[in-house]
PDB file of C-alpha atoms in Angstrom:
ATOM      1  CA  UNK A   1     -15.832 -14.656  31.535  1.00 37.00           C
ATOM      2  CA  UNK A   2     -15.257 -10.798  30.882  1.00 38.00           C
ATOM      3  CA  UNK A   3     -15.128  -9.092  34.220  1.00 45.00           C
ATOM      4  CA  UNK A   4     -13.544  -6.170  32.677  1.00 59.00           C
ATOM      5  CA  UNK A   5     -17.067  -4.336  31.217  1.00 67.00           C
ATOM      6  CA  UNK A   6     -17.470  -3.600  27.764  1.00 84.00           C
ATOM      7  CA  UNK A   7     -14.788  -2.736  25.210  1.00 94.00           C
ATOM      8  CA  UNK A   8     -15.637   0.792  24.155  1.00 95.00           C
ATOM      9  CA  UNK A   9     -12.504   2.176  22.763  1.00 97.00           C
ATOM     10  CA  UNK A  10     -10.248   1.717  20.243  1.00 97.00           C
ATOM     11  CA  UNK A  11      -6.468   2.861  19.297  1.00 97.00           C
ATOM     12  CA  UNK A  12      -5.643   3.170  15.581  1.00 96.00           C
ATOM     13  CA  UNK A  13      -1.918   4.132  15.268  1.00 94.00           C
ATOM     14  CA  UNK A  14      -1.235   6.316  12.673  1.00 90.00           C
ATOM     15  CA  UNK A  15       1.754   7.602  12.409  1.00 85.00           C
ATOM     16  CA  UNK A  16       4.250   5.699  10.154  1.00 81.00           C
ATOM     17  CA  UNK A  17       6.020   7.211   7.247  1.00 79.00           C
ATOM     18  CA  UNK A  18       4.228   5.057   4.323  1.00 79.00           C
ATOM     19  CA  UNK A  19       8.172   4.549   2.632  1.00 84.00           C
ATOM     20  CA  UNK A  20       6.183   1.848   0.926  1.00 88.00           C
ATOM     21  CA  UNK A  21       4.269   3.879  -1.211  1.00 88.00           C
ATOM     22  CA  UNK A  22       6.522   6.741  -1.776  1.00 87.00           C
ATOM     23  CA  UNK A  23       6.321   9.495  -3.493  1.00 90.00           C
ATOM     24  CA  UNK A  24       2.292   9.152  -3.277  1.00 88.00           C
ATOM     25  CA  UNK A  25       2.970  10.104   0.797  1.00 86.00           C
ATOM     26  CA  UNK A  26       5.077  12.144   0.277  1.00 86.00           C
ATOM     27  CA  UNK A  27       2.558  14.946   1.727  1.00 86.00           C
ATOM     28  CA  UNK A  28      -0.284  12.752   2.302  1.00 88.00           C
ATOM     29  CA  UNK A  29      -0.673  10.024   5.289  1.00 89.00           C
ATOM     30  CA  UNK A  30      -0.735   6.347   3.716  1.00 90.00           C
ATOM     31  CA  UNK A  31      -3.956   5.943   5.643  1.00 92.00           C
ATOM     32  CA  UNK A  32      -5.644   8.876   3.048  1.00 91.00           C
ATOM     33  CA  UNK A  33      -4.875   6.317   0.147  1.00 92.00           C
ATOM     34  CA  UNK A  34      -8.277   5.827  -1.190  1.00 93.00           C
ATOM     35  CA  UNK A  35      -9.248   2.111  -1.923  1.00 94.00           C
ATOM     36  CA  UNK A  36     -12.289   2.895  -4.471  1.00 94.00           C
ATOM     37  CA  UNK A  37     -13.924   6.039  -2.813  1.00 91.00           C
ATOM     38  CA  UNK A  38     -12.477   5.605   1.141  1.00 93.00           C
ATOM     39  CA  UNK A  39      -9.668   6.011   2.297  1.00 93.00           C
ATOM     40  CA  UNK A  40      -8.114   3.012   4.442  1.00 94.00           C
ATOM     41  CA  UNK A  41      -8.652   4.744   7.194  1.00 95.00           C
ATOM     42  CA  UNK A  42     -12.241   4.887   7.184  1.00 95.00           C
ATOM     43  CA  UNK A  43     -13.115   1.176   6.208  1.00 95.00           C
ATOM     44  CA  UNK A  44     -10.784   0.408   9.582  1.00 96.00           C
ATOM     45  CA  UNK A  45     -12.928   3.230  11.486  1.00 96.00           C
ATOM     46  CA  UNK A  46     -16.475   2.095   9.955  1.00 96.00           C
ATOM     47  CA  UNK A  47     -15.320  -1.834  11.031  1.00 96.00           C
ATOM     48  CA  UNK A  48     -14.666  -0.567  15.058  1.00 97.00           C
ATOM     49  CA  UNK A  49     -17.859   1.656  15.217  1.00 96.00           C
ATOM     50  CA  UNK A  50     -19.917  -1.567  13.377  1.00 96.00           C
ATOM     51  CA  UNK A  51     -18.485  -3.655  16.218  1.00 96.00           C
ATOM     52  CA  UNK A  52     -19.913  -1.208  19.027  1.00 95.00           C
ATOM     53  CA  UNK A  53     -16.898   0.851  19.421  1.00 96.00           C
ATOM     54  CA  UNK A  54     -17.721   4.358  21.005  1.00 95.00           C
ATOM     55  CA  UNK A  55     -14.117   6.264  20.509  1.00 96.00           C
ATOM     56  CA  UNK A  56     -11.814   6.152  18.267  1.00 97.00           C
ATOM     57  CA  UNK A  57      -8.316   7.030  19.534  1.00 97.00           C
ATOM     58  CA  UNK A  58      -5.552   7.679  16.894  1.00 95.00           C
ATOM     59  CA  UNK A  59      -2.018   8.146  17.446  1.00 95.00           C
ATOM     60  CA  UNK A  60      -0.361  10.445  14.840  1.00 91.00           C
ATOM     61  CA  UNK A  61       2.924  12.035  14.275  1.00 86.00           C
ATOM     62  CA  UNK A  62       3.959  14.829  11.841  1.00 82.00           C
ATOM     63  CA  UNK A  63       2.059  15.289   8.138  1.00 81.00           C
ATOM     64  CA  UNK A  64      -1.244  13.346   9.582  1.00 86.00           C
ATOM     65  CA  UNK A  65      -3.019  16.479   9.885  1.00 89.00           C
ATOM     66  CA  UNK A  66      -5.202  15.044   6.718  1.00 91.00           C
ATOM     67  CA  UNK A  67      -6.846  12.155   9.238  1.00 92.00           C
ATOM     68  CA  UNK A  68      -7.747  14.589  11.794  1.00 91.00           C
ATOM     69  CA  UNK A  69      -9.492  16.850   8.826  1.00 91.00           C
ATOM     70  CA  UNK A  70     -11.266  13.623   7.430  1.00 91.00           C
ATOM     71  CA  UNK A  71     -12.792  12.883  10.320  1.00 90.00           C
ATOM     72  CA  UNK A  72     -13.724  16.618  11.567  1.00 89.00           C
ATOM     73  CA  UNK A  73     -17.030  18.366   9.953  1.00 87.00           C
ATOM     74  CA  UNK A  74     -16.156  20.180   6.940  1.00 83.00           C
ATOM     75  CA  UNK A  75     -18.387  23.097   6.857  1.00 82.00           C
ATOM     76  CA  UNK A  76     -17.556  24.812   3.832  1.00 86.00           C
ATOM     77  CA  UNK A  77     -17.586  21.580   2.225  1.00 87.00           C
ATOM     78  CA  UNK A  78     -21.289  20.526   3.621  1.00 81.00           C
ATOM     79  CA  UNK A  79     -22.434  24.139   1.930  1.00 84.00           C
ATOM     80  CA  UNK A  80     -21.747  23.651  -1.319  1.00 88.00           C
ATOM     81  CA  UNK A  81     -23.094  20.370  -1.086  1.00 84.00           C
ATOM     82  CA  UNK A  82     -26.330  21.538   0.058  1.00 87.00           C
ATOM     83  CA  UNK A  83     -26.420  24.586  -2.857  1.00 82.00           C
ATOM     84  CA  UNK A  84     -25.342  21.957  -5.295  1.00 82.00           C
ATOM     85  CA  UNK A  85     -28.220  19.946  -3.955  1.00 84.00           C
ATOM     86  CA  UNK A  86     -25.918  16.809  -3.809  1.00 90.00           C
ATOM     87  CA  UNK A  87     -27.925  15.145  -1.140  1.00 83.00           C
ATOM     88  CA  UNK A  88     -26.392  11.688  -1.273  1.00 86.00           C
ATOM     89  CA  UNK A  89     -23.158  13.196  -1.423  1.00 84.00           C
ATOM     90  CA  UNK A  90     -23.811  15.399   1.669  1.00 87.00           C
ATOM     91  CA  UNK A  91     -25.209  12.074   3.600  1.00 88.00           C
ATOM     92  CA  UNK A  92     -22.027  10.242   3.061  1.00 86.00           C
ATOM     93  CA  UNK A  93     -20.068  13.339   3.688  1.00 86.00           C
ATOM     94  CA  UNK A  94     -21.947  14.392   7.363  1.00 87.00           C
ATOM     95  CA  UNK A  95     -21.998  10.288   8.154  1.00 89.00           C
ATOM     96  CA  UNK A  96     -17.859  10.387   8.839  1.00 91.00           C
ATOM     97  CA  UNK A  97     -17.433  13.127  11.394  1.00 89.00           C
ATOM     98  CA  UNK A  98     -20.574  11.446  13.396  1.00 90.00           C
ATOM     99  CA  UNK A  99     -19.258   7.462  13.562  1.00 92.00           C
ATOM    100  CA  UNK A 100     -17.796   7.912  16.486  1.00 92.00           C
ATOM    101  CA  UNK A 101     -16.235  10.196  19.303  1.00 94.00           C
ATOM    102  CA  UNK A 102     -12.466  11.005  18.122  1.00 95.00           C
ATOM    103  CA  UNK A 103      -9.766  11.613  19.541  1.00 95.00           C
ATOM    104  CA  UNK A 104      -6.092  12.407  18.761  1.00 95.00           C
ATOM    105  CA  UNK A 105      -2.172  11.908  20.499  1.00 94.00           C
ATOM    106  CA  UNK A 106       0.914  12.446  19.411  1.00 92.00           C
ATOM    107  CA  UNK A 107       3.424  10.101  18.968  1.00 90.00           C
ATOM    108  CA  UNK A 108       6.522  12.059  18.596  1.00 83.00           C
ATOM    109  CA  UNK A 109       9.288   9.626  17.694  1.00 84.00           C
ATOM    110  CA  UNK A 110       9.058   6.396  16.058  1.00 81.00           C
ATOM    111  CA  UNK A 111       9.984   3.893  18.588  1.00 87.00           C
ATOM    112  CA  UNK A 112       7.744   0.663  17.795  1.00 90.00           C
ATOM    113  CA  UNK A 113       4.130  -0.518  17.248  1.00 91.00           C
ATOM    114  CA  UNK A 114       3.839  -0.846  21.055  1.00 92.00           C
ATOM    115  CA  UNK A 115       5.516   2.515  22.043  1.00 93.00           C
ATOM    116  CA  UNK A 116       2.527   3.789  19.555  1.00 94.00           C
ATOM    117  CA  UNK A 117      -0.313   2.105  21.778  1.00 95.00           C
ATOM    118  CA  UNK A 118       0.995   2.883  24.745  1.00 94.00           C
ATOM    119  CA  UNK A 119       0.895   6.972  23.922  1.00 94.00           C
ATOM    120  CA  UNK A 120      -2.925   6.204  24.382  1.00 95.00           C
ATOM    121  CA  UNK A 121      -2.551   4.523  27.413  1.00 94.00           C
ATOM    122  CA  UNK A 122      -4.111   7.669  29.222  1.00 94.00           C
ATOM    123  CA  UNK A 123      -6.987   7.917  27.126  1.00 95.00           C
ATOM    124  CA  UNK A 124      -8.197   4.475  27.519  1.00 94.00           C
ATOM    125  CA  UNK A 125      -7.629   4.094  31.018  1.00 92.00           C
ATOM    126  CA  UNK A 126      -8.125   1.054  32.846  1.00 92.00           C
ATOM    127  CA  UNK A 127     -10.475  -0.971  29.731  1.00 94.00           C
ATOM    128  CA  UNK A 128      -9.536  -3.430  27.535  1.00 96.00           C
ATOM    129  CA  UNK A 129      -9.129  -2.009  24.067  1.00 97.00           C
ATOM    130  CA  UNK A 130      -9.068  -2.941  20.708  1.00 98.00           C
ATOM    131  CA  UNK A 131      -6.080  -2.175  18.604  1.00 97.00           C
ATOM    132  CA  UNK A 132      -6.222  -1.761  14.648  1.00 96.00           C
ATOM    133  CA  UNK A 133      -2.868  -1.217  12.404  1.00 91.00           C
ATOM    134  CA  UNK A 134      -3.544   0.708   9.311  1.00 83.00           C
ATOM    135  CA  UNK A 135      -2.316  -2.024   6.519  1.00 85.00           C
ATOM    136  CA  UNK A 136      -5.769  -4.699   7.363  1.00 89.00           C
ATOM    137  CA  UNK A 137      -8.919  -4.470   5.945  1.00 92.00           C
ATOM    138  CA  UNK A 138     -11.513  -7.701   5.981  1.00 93.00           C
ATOM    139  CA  UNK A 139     -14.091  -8.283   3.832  1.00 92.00           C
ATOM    140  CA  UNK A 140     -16.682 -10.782   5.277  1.00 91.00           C
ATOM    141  CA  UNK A 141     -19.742 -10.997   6.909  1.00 93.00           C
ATOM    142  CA  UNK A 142     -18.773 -10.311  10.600  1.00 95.00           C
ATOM    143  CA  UNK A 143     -16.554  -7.549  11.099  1.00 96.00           C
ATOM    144  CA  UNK A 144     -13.607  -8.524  11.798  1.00 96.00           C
ATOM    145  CA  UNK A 145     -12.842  -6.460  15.147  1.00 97.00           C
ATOM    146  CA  UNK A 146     -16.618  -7.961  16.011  1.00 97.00           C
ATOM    147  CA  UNK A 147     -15.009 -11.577  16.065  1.00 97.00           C
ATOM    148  CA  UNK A 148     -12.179 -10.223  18.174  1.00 97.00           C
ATOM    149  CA  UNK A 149     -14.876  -8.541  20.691  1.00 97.00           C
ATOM    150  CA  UNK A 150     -16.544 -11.958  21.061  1.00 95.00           C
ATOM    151  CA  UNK A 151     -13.184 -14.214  21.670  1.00 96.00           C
ATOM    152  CA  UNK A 152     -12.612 -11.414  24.077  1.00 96.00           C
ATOM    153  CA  UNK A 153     -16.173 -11.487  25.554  1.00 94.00           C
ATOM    154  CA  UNK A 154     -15.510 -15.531  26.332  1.00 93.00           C
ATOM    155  CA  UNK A 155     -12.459 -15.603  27.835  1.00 93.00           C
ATOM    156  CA  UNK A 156     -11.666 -12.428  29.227  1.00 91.00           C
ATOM    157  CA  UNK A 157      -7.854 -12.224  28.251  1.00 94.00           C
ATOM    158  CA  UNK A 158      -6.082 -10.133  25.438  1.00 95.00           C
ATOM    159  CA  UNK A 159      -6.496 -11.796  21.800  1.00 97.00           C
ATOM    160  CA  UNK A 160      -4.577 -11.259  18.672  1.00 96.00           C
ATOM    161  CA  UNK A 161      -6.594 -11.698  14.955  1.00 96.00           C
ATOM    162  CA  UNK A 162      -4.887 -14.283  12.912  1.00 95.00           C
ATOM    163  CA  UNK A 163      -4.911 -15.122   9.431  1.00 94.00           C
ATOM    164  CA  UNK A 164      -3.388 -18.109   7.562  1.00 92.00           C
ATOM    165  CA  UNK A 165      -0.904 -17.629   4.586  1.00 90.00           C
ATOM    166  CA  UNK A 166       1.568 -20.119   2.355  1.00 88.00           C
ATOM    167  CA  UNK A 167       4.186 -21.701   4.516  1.00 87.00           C
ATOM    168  CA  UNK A 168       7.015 -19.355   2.192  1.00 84.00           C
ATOM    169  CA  UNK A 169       5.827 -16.309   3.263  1.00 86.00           C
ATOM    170  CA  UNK A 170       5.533 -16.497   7.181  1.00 86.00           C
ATOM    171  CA  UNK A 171       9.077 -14.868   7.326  1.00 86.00           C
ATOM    172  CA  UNK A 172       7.423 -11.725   6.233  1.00 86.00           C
ATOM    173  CA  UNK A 173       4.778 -11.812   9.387  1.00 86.00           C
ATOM    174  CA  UNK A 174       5.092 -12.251  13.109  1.00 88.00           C
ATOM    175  CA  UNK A 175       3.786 -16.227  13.453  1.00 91.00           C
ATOM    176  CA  UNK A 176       1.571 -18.034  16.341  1.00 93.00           C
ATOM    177  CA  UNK A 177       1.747 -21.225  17.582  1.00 92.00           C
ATOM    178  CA  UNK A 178      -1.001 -22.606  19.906  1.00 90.00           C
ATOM    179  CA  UNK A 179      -3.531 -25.139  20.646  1.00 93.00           C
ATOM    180  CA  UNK A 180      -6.937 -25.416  19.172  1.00 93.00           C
ATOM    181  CA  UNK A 181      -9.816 -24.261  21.336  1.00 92.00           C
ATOM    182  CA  UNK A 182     -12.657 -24.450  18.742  1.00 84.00           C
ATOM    183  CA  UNK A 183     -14.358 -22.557  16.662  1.00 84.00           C
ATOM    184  CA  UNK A 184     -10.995 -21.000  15.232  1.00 94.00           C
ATOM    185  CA  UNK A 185     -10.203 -19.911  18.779  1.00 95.00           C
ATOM    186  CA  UNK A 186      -6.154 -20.828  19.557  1.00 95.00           C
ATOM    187  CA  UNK A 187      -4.527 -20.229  23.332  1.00 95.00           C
ATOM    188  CA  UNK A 188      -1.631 -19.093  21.883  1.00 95.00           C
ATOM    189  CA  UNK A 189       2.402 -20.990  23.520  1.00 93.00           C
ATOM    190  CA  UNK A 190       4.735 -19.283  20.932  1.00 91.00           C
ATOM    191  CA  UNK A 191       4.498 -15.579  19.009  1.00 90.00           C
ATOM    192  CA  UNK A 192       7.846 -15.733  16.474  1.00 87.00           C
ATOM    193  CA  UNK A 193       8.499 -12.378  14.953  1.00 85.00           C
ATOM    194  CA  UNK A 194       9.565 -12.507  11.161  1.00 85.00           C
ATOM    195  CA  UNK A 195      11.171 -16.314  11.445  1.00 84.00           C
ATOM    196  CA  UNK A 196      12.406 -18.398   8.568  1.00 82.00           C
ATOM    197  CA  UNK A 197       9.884 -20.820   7.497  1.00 75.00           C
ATOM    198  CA  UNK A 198      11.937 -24.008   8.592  1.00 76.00           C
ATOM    199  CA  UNK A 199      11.744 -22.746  12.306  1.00 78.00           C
ATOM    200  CA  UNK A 200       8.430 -22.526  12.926  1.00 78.00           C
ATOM    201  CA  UNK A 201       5.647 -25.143  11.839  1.00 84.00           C
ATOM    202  CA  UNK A 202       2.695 -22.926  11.555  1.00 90.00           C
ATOM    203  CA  UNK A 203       1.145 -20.532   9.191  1.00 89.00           C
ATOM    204  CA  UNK A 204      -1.002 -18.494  11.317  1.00 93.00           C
ATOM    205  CA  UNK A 205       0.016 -14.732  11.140  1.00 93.00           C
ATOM    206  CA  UNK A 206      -0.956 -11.808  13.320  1.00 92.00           C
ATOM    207  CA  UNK A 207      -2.802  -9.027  10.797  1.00 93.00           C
ATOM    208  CA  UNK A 208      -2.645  -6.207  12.987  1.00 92.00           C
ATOM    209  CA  UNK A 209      -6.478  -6.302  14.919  1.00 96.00           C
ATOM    210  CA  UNK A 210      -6.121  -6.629  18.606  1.00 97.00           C
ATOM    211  CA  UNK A 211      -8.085  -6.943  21.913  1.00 97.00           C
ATOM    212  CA  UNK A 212      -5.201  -5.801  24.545  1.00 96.00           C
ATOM    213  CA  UNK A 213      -5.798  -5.531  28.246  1.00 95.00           C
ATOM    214  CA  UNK A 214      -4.736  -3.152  30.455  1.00 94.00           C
ATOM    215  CA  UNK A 215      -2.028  -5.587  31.721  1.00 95.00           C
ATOM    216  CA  UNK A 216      -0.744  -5.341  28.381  1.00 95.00           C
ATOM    217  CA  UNK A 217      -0.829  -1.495  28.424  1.00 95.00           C
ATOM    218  CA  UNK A 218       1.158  -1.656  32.025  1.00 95.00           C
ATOM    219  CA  UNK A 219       3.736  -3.719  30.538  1.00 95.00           C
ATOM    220  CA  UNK A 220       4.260  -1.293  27.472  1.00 94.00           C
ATOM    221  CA  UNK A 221       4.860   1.426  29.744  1.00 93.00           C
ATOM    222  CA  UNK A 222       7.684  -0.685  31.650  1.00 92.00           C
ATOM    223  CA  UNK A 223       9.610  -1.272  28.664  1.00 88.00           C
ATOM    224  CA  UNK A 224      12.622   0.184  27.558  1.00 81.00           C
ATOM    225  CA  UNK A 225      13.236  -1.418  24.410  1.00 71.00           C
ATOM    226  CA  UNK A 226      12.122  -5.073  22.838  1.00 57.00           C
ATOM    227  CA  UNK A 227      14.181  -8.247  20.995  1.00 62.00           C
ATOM    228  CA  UNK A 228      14.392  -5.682  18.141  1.00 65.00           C
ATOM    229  CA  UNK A 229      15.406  -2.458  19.706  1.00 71.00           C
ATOM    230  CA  UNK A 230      12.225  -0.803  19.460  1.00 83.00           C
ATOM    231  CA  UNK A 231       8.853  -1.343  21.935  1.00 89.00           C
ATOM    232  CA  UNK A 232       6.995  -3.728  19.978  1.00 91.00           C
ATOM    233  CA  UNK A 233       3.143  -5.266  20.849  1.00 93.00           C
ATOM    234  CA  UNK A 234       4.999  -9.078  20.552  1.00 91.00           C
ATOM    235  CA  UNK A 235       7.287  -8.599  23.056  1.00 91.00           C
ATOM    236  CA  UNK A 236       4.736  -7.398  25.595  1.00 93.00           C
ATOM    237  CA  UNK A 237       2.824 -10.658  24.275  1.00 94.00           C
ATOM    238  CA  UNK A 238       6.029 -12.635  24.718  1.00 92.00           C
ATOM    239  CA  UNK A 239       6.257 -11.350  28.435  1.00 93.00           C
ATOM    240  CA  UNK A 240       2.528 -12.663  29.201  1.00 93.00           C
ATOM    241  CA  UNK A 241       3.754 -15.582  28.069  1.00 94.00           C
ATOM    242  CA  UNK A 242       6.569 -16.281  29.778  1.00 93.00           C
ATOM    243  CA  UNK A 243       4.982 -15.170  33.156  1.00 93.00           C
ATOM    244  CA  UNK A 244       2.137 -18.263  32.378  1.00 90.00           C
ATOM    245  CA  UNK A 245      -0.244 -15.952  31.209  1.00 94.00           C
ATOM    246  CA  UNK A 246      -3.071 -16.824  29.089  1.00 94.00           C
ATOM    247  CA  UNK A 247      -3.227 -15.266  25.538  1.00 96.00           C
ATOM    248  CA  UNK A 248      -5.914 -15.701  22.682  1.00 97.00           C
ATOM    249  CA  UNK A 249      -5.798 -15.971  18.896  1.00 96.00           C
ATOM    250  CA  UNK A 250      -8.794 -15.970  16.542  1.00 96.00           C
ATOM    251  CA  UNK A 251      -8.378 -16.821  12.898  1.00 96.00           C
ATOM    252  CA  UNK A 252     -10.648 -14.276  11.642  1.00 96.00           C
ATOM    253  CA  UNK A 253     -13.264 -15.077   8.911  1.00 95.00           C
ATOM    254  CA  UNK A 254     -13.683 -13.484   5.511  1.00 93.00           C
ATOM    255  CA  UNK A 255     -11.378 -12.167   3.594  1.00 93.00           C
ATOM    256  CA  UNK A 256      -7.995 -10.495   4.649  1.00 92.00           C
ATOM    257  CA  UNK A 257      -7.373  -7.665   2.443  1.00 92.00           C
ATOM    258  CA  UNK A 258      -3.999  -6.295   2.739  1.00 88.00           C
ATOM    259  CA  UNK A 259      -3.175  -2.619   2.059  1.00 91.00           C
ATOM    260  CA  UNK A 260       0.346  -2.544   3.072  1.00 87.00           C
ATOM    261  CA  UNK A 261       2.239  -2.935  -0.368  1.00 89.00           C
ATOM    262  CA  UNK A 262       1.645  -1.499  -3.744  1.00 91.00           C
ATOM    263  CA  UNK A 263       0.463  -5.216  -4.970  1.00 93.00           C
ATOM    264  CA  UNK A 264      -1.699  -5.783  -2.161  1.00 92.00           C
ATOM    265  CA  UNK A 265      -3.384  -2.685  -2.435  1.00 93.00           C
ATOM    266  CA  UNK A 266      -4.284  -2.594  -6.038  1.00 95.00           C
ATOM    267  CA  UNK A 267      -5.393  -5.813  -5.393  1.00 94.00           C
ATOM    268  CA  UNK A 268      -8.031  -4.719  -2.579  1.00 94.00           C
ATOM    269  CA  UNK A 269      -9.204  -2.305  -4.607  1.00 95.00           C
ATOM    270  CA  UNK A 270     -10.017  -4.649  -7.514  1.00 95.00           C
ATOM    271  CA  UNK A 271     -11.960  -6.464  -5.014  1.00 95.00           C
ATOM    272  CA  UNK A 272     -13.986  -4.110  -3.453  1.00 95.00           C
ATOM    273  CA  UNK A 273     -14.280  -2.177  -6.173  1.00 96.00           C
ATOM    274  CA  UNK A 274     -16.348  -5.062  -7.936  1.00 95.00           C
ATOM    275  CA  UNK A 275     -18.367  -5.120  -5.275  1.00 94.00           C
ATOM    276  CA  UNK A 276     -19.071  -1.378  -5.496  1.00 94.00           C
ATOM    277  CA  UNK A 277     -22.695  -0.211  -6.694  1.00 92.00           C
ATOM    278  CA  UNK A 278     -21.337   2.030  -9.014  1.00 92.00           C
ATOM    279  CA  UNK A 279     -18.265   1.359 -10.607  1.00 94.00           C
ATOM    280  CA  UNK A 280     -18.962  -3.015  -9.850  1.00 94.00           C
ATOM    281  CA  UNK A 281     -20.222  -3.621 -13.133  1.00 94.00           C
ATOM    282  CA  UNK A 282     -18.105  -1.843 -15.803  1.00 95.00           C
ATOM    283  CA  UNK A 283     -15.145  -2.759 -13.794  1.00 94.00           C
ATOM    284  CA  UNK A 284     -16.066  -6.271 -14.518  1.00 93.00           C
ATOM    285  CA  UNK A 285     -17.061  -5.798 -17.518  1.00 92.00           C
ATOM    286  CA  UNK A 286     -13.219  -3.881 -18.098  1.00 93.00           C
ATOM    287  CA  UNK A 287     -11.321  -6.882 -16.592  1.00 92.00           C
ATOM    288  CA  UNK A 288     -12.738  -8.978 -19.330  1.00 90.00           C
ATOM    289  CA  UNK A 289     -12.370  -6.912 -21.701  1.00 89.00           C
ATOM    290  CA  UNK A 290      -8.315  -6.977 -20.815  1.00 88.00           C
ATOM    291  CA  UNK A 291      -8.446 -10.528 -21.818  1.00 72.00           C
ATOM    292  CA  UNK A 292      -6.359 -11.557 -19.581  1.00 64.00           C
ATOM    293  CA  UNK A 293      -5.906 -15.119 -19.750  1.00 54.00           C
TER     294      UNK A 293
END
């Protein structure tokens, strides 16, 4: 049972170099990458706000100017839009600066995932709060962050999205091992970061969505370092753990769409880009056309 109130925030950390897709961020944030017409960022935004988040929180560093300008009313833009008389245009544009209260911190050197969150730890306060990593967008019917909401909701205790992938690839993910609840709902024993597939016997993998509670948050801020040498979100997972205290996964439905590689993002874009209203059909109709059997 949630005693905690409603989850009304979320932290979106921001402010990683993208080395993966150099030289394309080389002056742009990897979050700006558009997948069709959106940049990552916003699907990850438009997912929180769909799942009843209020305020978005997003820790930056240096060169991420570009998010904060995204999400900010563009005046000058909105005017020509409105001489132009590009009405739908001007919709979609005035939509993003009004899904959601924003807010921005800084995190000034790169110490970790978790020494990210925890730079919002003043803004959220004493709330549970859902955490979203740049690199995961899902495509299903429930948002994904909605599911996470939910398992939170039930049981009242931080919960980590999950997503299954071939046995030869865990060693690129940090892996969970738990007992099944029901309903795709794991208490989680054992969070392994990055281990070699012969260690570990499952192939459920954190994606980088997160309910984290403010016990969480506390033990962030006590850290010095982690296993790795940086403050990372396991280890303050690993500590709940080893103190006997209960942590959730949820293998999330639809389909995880990963944006944090050059494959995997072409690949998302294929996807959704079939599914968009107006490029769906003559990309379709260009993929056969490749012949690519």
């Amino acid at each position: 049972m949630n005693i905690m109130g409603k989850i009304r925030k979320a932290i979106l950390p921001v402010a990683g170099f993208g080395t993966r897709f150099l030289p394309a961020t080389k002056a742009q944030p990897k979050e700006m990458l558009p997948v069709v017409d959106k940049p990552v960022i916003q699907y990850l935004v438009e997912e929180a706000v769909e799942s009843g988040i209020e305020e978005i929180i997003f820790v930056t560093g240096r060169g991420k100017r570009a998010i904060e300008d995204h999400f900010d009313i563009s005046f000058e833009l909105e005017e020509t839009l409105v001489e132009k008389s590009r009405h739908e245009l001007l919709a979609s544009v005035r939509k993003i600066s009004g899904l959601a209260k924003f807010s921005y911190v800084r995190q000034s050197m790169p110490l970790g995932d978790g020494h990210a969150v925890v730079q919002a730890a003043h803004v959220v306060g004493d709330e549970p709060v859902l955490v979203l990593f740049g690199d995961c967008i899902y495509d299903g019917i429930i948002p994904a962050s909605r599911q996470l909401i939910d398992t939170f909701e039930k049981y009242g205790h931080s919960v980590v999205g999950m997503s299954r992938v071939e046995f030869d690839e865990v060693s690129k993910f940090g892996v969970i091992e738990g007992s099944l609840l029901g309903k795709l709902t794991y208490e989680i024993t054992r969070m392994i970061e990055k281990p070699k597939p012969e260690t570990s016997n499952s192939n459920l993998v954190a994606v980088g969505k997160y309910i984290i509670t403010p016990e969480v948050m506390d033990i962030l801020a006590s850290m010095t370092s982690g296993n790795s040498g940086e403050i990372r979100l396991i280890d303050a997972f690993q500590v709940l753990l080893e103190n006997n205290r209960p942590l959730y996964g949820k293998e999330l439905q639809g389909e995880w769409l990963d944006t944090g590689d050059k494959f995997n993002f072409l690949k998302a874009t294929i996807k959704l880009g079939l599914k968009h209203p107006e490029v769906g059909e003559k990309l379709r109709k260009y993929l056969k056309e490749l012949n690519l059997e």
